[in-house]
Amino acid sequence: HLNTLHFPPILKADGHEYHVNFDHAVDVQHIEVDTFRSSYNMNFSGFNTVNRKDGLGAEFIVGRKEHDVNHGFILDPDAFYAHQSNPNIHLPRFFPVTAIAYPKQKATADQVIDGAELEIAMFDPYRQDRVKVEGVDYPLTANYSAPYGLWLSKYNLGAAGYWSLINKEANLI
């Protein structure tokens, strides 16, 4: 879990500085982040199919911090929501991102290993599926099923589905 409300613009690890660039992942650029994890080795044993694509980059999931919303009893929902967005449409809890690290300035492999400044560009795989590096066009890697799988796991909804199949009398919903 991250110890910040927004993703930090600079990450430091092992003597390296990584500048994080969310210009290509605008949906997660300004959200309050509470989860950032790799989706590369997540196990989705209950899924019939996992929708992912091989390519350049590393697959991650960014989790939006949740806020409890309690409107209490609303006497007139039409009037209450008249000047607000549809109350039945919510921002997603988890977003897929693809990360690509590269030197901020042209550098050799030895310079990168010795600590050249690196930038990590985050991409929204729903909005961009290819990237140019040194003039060559590459497909971006993506895991489109990972946010949904993490959501099911976090809220134990996969287990609720199994229990409802086993014991139909249990009122789970």
Tab-separated table of C-alpha atoms in Angstrom:
chain	number	residue	atom	x	y	z
A	1	HIS	CA	0.000	0.000	0.000
A	2	LEU	CA	1.135	3.517	-0.736
A	3	ASN	CA	1.569	5.994	2.050
A	4	THR	CA	0.306	8.944	0.018
A	5	LEU	CA	-2.920	10.322	-1.397
A	6	HIS	CA	-1.580	10.791	-4.915
A	7	PHE	CA	1.071	8.800	-6.704
A	8	PRO	CA	4.446	10.427	-5.944
A	9	PRO	CA	6.081	12.228	-8.894
A	10	ILE	CA	9.510	10.791	-7.972
A	11	LEU	CA	10.332	7.308	-6.675
A	12	LYS	CA	13.747	6.552	-5.154
A	13	ALA	CA	15.180	3.034	-4.933
A	14	ASP	CA	18.726	1.637	-4.819
A	15	GLY	CA	20.308	4.998	-5.590
A	16	HIS	CA	18.122	5.588	-8.637
A	17	GLU	CA	15.527	8.295	-9.130
A	18	TYR	CA	12.479	7.463	-11.190
A	19	HIS	CA	10.325	10.342	-12.415
A	20	VAL	CA	6.749	9.113	-12.834
A	21	ASN	CA	4.802	10.485	-15.789
A	22	PHE	CA	1.032	9.944	-15.940
A	23	ASP	CA	0.459	12.043	-19.084
A	24	HIS	CA	-0.761	8.940	-20.937
A	25	ALA	CA	-2.911	7.651	-18.046
A	26	VAL	CA	-5.047	10.677	-17.246
A	27	ASP	CA	-7.738	8.715	-15.372
A	28	VAL	CA	-5.277	7.796	-12.628
A	29	GLN	CA	-3.248	11.008	-12.693
A	30	HIS	CA	-5.238	12.795	-9.990
A	31	ILE	CA	-7.045	10.053	-8.055
A	32	GLU	CA	-6.282	9.257	-4.440
A	33	VAL	CA	-4.198	6.084	-4.688
A	34	ASP	CA	-4.158	3.348	-2.064
A	35	THR	CA	-2.959	0.362	-4.130
A	36	PHE	CA	-0.234	-0.087	-6.705
A	37	ARG	CA	0.694	-3.644	-7.581
A	38	SER	CA	1.988	-5.714	-10.436
A	39	SER	CA	-0.622	-7.760	-12.242
A	40	TYR	CA	1.922	-9.848	-14.128
A	41	ASN	CA	1.856	-12.836	-11.791
A	42	MET	CA	-1.646	-12.543	-10.362
A	43	ASN	CA	-3.412	-15.901	-10.363
A	44	PHE	CA	-6.925	-15.911	-11.797
A	45	SER	CA	-7.719	-19.588	-11.365
A	46	GLY	CA	-11.486	-18.987	-11.313
A	47	PHE	CA	-11.589	-17.137	-14.637
A	48	ASN	CA	-12.456	-19.051	-17.792
A	49	THR	CA	-10.413	-16.573	-19.822
A	50	VAL	CA	-7.993	-13.798	-18.935
A	51	ASN	CA	-7.967	-10.904	-21.376
A	52	ARG	CA	-4.371	-9.748	-21.690
A	53	LYS	CA	-1.976	-8.712	-24.425
A	54	ASP	CA	1.776	-9.221	-24.720
A	55	GLY	CA	3.942	-6.280	-25.629
A	56	LEU	CA	6.369	-3.700	-24.290
A	57	GLY	CA	6.130	-2.617	-20.655
A	58	ALA	CA	5.019	-3.977	-17.307
A	59	GLU	CA	1.409	-4.504	-16.200
A	60	PHE	CA	0.174	-2.860	-12.999
A	61	ILE	CA	-3.055	-2.087	-11.204
A	62	VAL	CA	-3.689	1.273	-9.540
A	63	GLY	CA	-6.361	1.218	-6.841
A	64	ARG	CA	-8.430	4.287	-6.045
A	65	LYS	CA	-8.943	5.107	-2.373
A	66	GLU	CA	-12.518	4.523	-1.313
A	67	HIS	CA	-14.610	7.013	0.595
A	68	ASP	CA	-17.660	6.018	2.580
A	69	VAL	CA	-20.757	7.723	1.240
A	70	ASN	CA	-23.851	7.753	3.382
A	71	HIS	CA	-26.668	9.944	2.173
A	72	GLY	CA	-29.060	8.498	4.717
A	73	PHE	CA	-32.682	8.462	3.689
A	74	ILE	CA	-33.396	10.592	0.611
A	75	LEU	CA	-37.029	11.674	0.498
A	76	ASP	CA	-36.976	12.972	-3.097
A	77	PRO	CA	-34.161	11.360	-5.152
A	78	ASP	CA	-35.044	13.335	-8.300
A	79	ALA	CA	-34.581	16.650	-6.508
A	80	PHE	CA	-31.543	15.444	-4.523
A	81	TYR	CA	-29.669	14.317	-7.651
A	82	ALA	CA	-31.006	17.020	-10.016
A	83	HIS	CA	-27.659	18.837	-10.362
A	84	GLN	CA	-25.334	15.887	-9.767
A	85	SER	CA	-24.057	13.083	-11.932
A	86	ASN	CA	-26.007	9.848	-12.132
A	87	PRO	CA	-25.754	8.223	-8.669
A	88	ASN	CA	-25.702	4.746	-10.202
A	89	ILE	CA	-22.521	5.383	-12.184
A	90	HIS	CA	-19.348	5.151	-10.123
A	91	LEU	CA	-15.666	5.542	-10.854
A	92	PRO	CA	-13.913	2.185	-11.075
A	93	ARG	CA	-12.050	1.065	-7.972
A	94	PHE	CA	-9.096	-0.434	-9.883
A	95	PHE	CA	-7.424	0.760	-13.094
A	96	PRO	CA	-4.995	-1.120	-15.357
A	97	VAL	CA	-1.788	0.715	-16.263
A	98	THR	CA	1.230	-0.225	-18.326
A	99	ALA	CA	4.606	1.161	-17.236
A	100	ILE	CA	7.662	1.734	-19.400
A	101	ALA	CA	10.962	2.929	-17.901
A	102	TYR	CA	13.487	4.775	-20.018
A	103	PRO	CA	16.372	7.240	-19.449
A	104	LYS	CA	15.335	10.903	-19.310
A	105	GLN	CA	18.290	11.722	-21.549
A	106	LYS	CA	20.023	9.531	-24.109
A	107	ALA	CA	22.251	7.102	-22.185
A	108	THR	CA	24.208	3.901	-22.642
A	109	ALA	CA	23.333	0.719	-20.744
A	110	ASP	CA	26.303	1.306	-18.403
A	111	GLN	CA	25.104	4.848	-17.648
A	112	VAL	CA	21.637	3.541	-16.821
A	113	ILE	CA	23.093	0.887	-14.503
A	114	ASP	CA	25.308	3.526	-12.867
A	115	GLY	CA	22.302	5.661	-11.955
A	116	ALA	CA	21.179	7.777	-14.906
A	117	GLU	CA	17.854	9.520	-14.246
A	118	LEU	CA	14.977	7.405	-15.453
A	119	GLU	CA	11.400	8.237	-16.289
A	120	ILE	CA	8.556	5.796	-15.820
A	121	ALA	CA	5.773	6.545	-18.260
A	122	MET	CA	2.375	5.167	-17.247
A	123	PHE	CA	-0.097	4.325	-20.007
A	124	ASP	CA	-3.813	3.582	-19.920
A	125	PRO	CA	-4.083	0.426	-22.066
A	126	TYR	CA	-7.729	1.216	-22.856
A	127	ARG	CA	-6.747	4.518	-24.492
A	128	GLN	CA	-3.381	3.637	-26.024
A	129	ASP	CA	-2.268	0.249	-27.295
A	130	ARG	CA	0.998	1.147	-29.039
A	131	VAL	CA	4.059	3.282	-28.262
A	132	LYS	CA	7.007	4.560	-30.304
A	133	VAL	CA	10.490	4.065	-28.891
A	134	GLU	CA	13.437	5.414	-30.896
A	135	GLY	CA	11.120	5.684	-33.909
A	136	VAL	CA	9.991	2.043	-33.754
A	137	ASP	CA	6.327	1.249	-33.082
A	138	TYR	CA	5.677	-1.399	-30.368
A	139	PRO	CA	2.477	-2.863	-28.909
A	140	LEU	CA	1.963	-2.141	-25.207
A	141	THR	CA	1.424	-5.038	-22.827
A	142	ALA	CA	-1.852	-4.999	-20.920
A	143	ASN	CA	-3.921	-7.105	-18.552
A	144	TYR	CA	-7.546	-6.074	-18.946
A	145	SER	CA	-8.893	-8.746	-16.560
A	146	ALA	CA	-6.664	-7.871	-13.588
A	147	PRO	CA	-8.702	-4.915	-12.226
A	148	TYR	CA	-11.882	-7.005	-12.297
A	149	GLY	CA	-10.119	-9.986	-10.692
A	150	LEU	CA	-8.679	-7.810	-7.924
A	151	TRP	CA	-12.099	-6.252	-7.325
A	152	LEU	CA	-13.701	-9.716	-7.024
A	153	SER	CA	-10.937	-10.815	-4.671
A	154	LYS	CA	-11.027	-7.706	-2.477
A	155	TYR	CA	-14.762	-7.908	-1.890
A	156	ASN	CA	-14.920	-11.726	-1.757
A	157	LEU	CA	-17.461	-11.724	-4.566
A	158	GLY	CA	-16.011	-14.839	-6.141
A	159	ALA	CA	-16.704	-16.731	-2.898
A	160	ALA	CA	-20.221	-15.292	-2.705
A	161	GLY	CA	-20.907	-16.624	-6.189
A	162	TYR	CA	-19.682	-20.096	-5.229
A	163	TRP	CA	-21.725	-20.096	-2.003
A	164	SER	CA	-24.880	-19.076	-3.843
A	165	LEU	CA	-24.418	-22.050	-6.187
A	166	ILE	CA	-23.969	-24.460	-3.262
A	167	ASN	CA	-26.646	-23.110	-0.928
A	168	LYS	CA	-29.430	-21.346	-2.803
A	169	GLU	CA	-31.422	-20.796	0.405
A	170	ALA	CA	-28.749	-18.518	1.865
A	171	ASN	CA	-29.735	-14.921	1.195
A	172	LEU	CA	-26.369	-13.482	0.275
A	173	ILE	CA	-27.730	-10.411	-1.454
